[in-house]
mmCIF file with all atom_site columns, C-alpha atoms in Angstrom:
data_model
loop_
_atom_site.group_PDB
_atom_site.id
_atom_site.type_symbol
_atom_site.label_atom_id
_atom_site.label_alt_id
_atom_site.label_comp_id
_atom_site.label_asym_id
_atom_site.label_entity_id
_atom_site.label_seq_id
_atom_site.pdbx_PDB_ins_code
_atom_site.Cartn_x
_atom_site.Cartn_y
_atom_site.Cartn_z
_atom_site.occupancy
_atom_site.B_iso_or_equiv
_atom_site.pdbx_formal_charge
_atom_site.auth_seq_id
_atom_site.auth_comp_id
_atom_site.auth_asym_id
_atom_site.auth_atom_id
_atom_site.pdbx_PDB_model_num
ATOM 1   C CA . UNK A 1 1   ? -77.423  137.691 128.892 1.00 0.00 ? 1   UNK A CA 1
ATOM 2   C CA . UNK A 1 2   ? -77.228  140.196 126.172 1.00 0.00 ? 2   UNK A CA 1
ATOM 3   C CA . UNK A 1 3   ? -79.665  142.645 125.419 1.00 0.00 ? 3   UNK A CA 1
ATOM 4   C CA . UNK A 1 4   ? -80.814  140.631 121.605 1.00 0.00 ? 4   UNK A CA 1
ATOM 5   C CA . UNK A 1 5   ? -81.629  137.121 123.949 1.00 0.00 ? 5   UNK A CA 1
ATOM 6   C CA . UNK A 1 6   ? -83.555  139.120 126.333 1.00 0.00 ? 6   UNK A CA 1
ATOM 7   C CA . UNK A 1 7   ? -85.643  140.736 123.614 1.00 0.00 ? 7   UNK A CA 1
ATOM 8   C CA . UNK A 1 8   ? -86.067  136.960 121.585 1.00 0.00 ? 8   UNK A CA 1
ATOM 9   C CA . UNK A 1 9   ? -86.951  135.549 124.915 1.00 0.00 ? 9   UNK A CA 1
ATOM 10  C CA . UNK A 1 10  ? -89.758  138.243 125.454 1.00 0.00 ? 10  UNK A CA 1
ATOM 11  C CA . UNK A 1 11  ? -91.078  137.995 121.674 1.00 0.00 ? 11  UNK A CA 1
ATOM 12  C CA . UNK A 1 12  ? -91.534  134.003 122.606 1.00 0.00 ? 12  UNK A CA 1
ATOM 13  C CA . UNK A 1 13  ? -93.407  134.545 125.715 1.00 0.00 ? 13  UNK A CA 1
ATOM 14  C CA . UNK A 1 14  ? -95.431  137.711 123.895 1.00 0.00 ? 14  UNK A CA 1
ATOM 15  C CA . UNK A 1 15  ? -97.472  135.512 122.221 1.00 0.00 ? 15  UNK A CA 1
ATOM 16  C CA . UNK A 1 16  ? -98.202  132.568 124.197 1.00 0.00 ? 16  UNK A CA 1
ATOM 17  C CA . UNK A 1 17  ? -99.521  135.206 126.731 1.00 0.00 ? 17  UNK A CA 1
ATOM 18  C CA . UNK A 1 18  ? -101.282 137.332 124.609 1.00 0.00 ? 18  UNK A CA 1
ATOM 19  C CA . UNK A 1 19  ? -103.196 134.450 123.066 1.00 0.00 ? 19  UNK A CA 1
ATOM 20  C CA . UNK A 1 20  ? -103.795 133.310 126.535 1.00 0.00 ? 20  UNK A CA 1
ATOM 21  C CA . UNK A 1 21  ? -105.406 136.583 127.617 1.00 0.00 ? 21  UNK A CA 1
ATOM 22  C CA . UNK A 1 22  ? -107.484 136.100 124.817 1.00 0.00 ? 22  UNK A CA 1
ATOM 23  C CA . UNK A 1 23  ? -108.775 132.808 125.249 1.00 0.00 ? 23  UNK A CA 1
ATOM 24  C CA . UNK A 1 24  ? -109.281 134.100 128.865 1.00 0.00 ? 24  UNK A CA 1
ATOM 25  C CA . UNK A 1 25  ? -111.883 136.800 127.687 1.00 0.00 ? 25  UNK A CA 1
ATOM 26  C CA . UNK A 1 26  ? -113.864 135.334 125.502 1.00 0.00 ? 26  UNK A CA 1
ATOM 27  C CA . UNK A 1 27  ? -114.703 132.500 127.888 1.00 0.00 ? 27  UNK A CA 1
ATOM 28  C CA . UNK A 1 28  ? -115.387 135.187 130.427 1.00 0.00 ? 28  UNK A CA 1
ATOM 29  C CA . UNK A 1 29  ? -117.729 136.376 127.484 1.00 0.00 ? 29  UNK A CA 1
ATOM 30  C CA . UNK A 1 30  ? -119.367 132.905 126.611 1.00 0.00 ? 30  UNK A CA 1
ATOM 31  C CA . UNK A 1 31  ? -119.350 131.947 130.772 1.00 0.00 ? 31  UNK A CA 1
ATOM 32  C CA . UNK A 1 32  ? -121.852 135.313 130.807 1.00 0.00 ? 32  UNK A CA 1
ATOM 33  C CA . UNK A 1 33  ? -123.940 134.277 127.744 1.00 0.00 ? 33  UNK A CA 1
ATOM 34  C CA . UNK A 1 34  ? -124.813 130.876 129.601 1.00 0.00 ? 34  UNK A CA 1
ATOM 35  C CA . UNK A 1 35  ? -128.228 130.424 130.783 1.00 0.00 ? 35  UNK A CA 1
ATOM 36  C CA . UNK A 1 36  ? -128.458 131.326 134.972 1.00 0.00 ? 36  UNK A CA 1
ATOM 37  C CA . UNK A 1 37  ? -130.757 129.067 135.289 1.00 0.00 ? 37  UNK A CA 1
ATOM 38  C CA . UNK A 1 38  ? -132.788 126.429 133.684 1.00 0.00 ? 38  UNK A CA 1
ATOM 39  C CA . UNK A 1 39  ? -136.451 125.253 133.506 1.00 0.00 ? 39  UNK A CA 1
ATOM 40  C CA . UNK A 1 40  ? -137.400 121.716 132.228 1.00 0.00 ? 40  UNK A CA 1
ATOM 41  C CA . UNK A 1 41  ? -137.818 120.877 128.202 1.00 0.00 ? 41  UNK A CA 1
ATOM 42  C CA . UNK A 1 42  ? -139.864 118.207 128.827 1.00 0.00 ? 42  UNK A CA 1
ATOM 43  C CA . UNK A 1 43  ? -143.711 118.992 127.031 1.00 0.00 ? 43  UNK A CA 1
ATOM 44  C CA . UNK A 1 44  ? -145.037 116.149 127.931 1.00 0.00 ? 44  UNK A CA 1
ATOM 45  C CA . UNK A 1 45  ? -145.277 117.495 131.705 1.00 0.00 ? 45  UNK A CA 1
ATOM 46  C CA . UNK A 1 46  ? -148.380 119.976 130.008 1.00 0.00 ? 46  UNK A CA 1
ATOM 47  C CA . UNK A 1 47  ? -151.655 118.598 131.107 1.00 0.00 ? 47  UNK A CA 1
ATOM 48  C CA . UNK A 1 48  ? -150.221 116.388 133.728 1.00 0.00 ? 48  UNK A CA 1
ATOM 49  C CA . UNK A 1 49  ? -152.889 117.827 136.581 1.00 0.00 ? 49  UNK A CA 1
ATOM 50  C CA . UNK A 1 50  ? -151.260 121.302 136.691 1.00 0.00 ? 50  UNK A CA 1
ATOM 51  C CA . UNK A 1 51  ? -151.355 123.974 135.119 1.00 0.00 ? 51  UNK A CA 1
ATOM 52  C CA . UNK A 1 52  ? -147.823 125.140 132.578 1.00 0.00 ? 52  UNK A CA 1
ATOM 53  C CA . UNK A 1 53  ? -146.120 127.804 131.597 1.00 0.00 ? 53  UNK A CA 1
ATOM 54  C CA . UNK A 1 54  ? -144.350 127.443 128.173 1.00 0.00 ? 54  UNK A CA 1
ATOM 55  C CA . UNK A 1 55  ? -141.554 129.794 127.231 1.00 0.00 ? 55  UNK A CA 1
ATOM 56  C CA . UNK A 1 56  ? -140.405 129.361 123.760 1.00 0.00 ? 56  UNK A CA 1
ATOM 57  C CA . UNK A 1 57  ? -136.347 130.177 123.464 1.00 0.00 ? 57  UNK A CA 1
ATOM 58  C CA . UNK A 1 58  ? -134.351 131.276 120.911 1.00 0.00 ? 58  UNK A CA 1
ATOM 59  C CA . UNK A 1 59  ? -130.553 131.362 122.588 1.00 0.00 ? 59  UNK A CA 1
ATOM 60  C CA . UNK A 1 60  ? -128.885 133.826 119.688 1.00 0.00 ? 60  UNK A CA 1
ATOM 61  C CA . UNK A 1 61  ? -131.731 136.390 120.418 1.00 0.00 ? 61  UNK A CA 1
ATOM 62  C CA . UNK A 1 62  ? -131.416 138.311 123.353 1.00 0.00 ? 62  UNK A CA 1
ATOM 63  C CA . UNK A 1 63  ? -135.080 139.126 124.671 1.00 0.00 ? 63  UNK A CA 1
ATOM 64  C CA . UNK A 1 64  ? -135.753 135.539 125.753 1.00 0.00 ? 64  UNK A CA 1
ATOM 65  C CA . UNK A 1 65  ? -132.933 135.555 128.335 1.00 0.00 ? 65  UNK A CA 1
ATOM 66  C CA . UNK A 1 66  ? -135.264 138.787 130.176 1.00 0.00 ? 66  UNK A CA 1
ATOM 67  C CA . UNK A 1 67  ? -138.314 136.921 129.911 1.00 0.00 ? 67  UNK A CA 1
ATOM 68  C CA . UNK A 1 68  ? -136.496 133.867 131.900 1.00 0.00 ? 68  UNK A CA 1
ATOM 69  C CA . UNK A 1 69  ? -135.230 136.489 134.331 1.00 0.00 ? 69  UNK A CA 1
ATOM 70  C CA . UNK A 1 70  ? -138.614 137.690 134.885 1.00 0.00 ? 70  UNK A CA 1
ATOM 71  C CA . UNK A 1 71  ? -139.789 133.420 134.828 1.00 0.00 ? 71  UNK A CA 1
ATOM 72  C CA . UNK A 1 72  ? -137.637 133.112 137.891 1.00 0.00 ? 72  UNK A CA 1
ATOM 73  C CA . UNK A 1 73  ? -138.131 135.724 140.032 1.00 0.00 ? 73  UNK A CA 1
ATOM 74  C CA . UNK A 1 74  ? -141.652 134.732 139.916 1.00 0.00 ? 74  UNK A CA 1
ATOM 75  C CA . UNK A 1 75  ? -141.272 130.918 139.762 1.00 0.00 ? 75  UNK A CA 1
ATOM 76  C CA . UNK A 1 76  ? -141.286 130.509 144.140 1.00 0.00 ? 76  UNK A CA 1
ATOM 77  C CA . UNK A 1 77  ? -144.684 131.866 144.169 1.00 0.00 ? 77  UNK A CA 1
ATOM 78  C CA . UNK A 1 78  ? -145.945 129.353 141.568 1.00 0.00 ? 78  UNK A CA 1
ATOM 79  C CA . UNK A 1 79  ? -144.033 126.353 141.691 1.00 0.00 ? 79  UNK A CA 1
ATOM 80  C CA . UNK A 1 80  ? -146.449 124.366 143.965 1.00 0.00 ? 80  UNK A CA 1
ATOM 81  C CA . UNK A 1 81  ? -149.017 125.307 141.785 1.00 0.00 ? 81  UNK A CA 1
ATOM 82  C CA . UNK A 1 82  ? -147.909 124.862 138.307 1.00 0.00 ? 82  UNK A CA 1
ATOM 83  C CA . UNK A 1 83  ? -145.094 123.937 135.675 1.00 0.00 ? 83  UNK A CA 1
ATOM 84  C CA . UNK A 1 84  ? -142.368 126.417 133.876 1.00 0.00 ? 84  UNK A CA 1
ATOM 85  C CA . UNK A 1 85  ? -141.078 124.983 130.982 1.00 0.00 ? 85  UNK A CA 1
ATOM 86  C CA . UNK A 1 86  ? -138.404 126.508 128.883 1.00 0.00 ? 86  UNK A CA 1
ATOM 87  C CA . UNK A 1 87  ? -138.199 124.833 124.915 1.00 0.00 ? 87  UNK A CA 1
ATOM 88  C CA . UNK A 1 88  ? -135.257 126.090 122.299 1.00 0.00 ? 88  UNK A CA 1
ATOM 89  C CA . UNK A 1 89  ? -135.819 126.349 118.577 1.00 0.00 ? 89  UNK A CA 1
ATOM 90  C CA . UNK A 1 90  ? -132.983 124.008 118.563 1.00 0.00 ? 90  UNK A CA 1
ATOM 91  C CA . UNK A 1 91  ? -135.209 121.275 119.298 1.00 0.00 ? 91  UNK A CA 1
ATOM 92  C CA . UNK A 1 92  ? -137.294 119.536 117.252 1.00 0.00 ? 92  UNK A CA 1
ATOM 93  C CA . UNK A 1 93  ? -139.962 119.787 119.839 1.00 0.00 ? 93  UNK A CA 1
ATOM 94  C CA . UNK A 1 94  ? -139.272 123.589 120.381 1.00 0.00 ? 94  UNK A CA 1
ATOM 95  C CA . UNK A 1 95  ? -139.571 124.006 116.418 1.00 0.00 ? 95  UNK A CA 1
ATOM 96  C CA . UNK A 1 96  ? -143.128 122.469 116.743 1.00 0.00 ? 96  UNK A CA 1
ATOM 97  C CA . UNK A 1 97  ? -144.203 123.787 119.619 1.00 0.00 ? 97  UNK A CA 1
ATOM 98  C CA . UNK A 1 98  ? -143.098 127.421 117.548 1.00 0.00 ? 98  UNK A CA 1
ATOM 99  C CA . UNK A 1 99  ? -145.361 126.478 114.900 1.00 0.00 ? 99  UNK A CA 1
ATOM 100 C CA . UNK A 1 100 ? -148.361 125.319 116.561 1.00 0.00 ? 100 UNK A CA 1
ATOM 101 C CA . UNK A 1 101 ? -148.674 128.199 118.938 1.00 0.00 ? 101 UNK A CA 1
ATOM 102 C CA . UNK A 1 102 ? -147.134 131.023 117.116 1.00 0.00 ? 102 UNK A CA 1
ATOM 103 C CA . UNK A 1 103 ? -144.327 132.026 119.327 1.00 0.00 ? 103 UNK A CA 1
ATOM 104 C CA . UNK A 1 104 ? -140.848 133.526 118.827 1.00 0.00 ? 104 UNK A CA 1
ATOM 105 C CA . UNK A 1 105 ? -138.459 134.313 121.457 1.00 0.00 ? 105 UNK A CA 1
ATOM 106 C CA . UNK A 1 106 ? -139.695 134.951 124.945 1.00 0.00 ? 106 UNK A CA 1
ATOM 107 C CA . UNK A 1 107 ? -142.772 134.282 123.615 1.00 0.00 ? 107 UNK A CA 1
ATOM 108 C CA . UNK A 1 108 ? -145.315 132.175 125.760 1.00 0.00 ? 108 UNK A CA 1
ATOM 109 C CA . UNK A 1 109 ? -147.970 129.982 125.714 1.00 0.00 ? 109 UNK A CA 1
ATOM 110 C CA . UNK A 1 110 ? -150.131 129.251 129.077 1.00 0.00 ? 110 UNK A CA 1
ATOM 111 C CA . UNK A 1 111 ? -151.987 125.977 129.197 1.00 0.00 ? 111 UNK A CA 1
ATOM 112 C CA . UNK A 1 112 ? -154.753 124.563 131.522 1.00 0.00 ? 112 UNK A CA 1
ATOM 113 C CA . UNK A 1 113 ? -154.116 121.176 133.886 1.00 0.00 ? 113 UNK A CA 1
ATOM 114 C CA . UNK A 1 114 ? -155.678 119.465 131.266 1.00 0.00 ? 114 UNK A CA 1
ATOM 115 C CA . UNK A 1 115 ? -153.364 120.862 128.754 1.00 0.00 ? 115 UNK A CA 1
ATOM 116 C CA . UNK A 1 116 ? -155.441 123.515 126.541 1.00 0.00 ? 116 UNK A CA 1
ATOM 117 C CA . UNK A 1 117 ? -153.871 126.181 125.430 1.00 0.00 ? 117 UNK A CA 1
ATOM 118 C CA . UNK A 1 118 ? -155.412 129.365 127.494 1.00 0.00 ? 118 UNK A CA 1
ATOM 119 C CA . UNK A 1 119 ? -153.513 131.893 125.990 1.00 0.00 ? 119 UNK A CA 1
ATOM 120 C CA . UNK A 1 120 ? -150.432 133.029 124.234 1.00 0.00 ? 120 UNK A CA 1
ATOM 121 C CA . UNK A 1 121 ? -148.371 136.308 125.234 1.00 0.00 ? 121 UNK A CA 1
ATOM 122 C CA . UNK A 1 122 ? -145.645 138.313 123.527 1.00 0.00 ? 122 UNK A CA 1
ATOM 123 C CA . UNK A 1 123 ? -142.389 138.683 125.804 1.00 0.00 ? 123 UNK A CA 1
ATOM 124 C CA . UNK A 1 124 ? -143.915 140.840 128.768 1.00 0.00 ? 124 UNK A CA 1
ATOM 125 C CA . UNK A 1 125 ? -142.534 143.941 130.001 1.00 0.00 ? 125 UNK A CA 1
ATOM 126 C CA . UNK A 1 126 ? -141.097 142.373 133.548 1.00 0.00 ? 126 UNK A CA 1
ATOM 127 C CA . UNK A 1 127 ? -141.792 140.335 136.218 1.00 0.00 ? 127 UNK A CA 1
ATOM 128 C CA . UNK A 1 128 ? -145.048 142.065 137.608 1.00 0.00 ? 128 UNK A CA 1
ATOM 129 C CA . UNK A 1 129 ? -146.819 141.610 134.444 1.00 0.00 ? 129 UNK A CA 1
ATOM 130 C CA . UNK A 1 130 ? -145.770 138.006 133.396 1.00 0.00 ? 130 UNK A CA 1
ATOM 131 C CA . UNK A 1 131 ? -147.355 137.739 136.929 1.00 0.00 ? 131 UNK A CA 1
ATOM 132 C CA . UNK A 1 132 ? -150.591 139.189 136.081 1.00 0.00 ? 132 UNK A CA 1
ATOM 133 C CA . UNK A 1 133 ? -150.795 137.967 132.408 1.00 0.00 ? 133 UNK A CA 1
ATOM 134 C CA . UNK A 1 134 ? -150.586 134.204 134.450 1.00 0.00 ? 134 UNK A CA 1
ATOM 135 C CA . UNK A 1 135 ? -153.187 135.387 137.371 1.00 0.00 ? 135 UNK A CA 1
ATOM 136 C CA . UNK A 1 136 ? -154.893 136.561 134.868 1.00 0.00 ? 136 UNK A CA 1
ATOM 137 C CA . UNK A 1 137 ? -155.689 133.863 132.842 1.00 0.00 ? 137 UNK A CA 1
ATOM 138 C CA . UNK A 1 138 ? -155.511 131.124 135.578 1.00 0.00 ? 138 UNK A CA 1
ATOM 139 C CA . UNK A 1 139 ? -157.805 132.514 138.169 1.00 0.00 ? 139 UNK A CA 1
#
């Protein structure tokens, strides 16, 4: 094999590979973007006989994914006591539940068993005080 069919050979395998490689890292990017984790949509679980916890998500805004960080860490100590619920603005029922309670991203909304709203929080700093902002308001 001469040296001008060795170099068309590698030119045809060049890009193949190269646009492999790049496939390859931006679903390494999107694969990190996913949520970790996921807490029920489902709204009609507030005022079931337990008390919720209503995080409203926006998934192109980064503060939200933190505040559902924060949601789990926290979740085993509460989950035989109350709900989590996670809605997206790309949901008709997150859309509402934006309006009615006046929440962006990472926001949340706290409800009773009975399903009153208690009280609505910006995104908290971290774990320790989404836990007291729901001891707070709950006990």
């Amino acid at each position: 094999m001469n040296k001008a069919t060795q170099a068309s050979i590698s030119s045809r395998l060049s890009k193949p590979v190269i646009t492999l490689a790049c496939l390859l890292i931006v679903g390494a990017v999107l694969w990190q973007l996913l949520p970790k984790a996921s807490f029920s949509s489902d709204l009609s679980l507030v005022g079931q006989g337990r008390p919720a916890l209503v995080m409203l998500r926006e998934i192109h805004v980064m503060g939200g994914e933190r505040v559902m960080e924060d949601m789990l860490s926290i979740y085993p100590d509460y989950e035989q006591d109350m709900v989590f619920l996670v809605v997206h603005t790309g949901h008709p029922d997150g859309q509402a539940f934006s309006r009615e309670h006046n929440v962006r991203d990472g926001e949340l909304v706290l409800f009773d068993s009975q399903g009153t709203a208690l009280q609505r929080s910006d995104r908290p700093a971290d774990a320790e005080a989404l836990r007291r902002f729901i001891d707070q308001h709950l006990i």
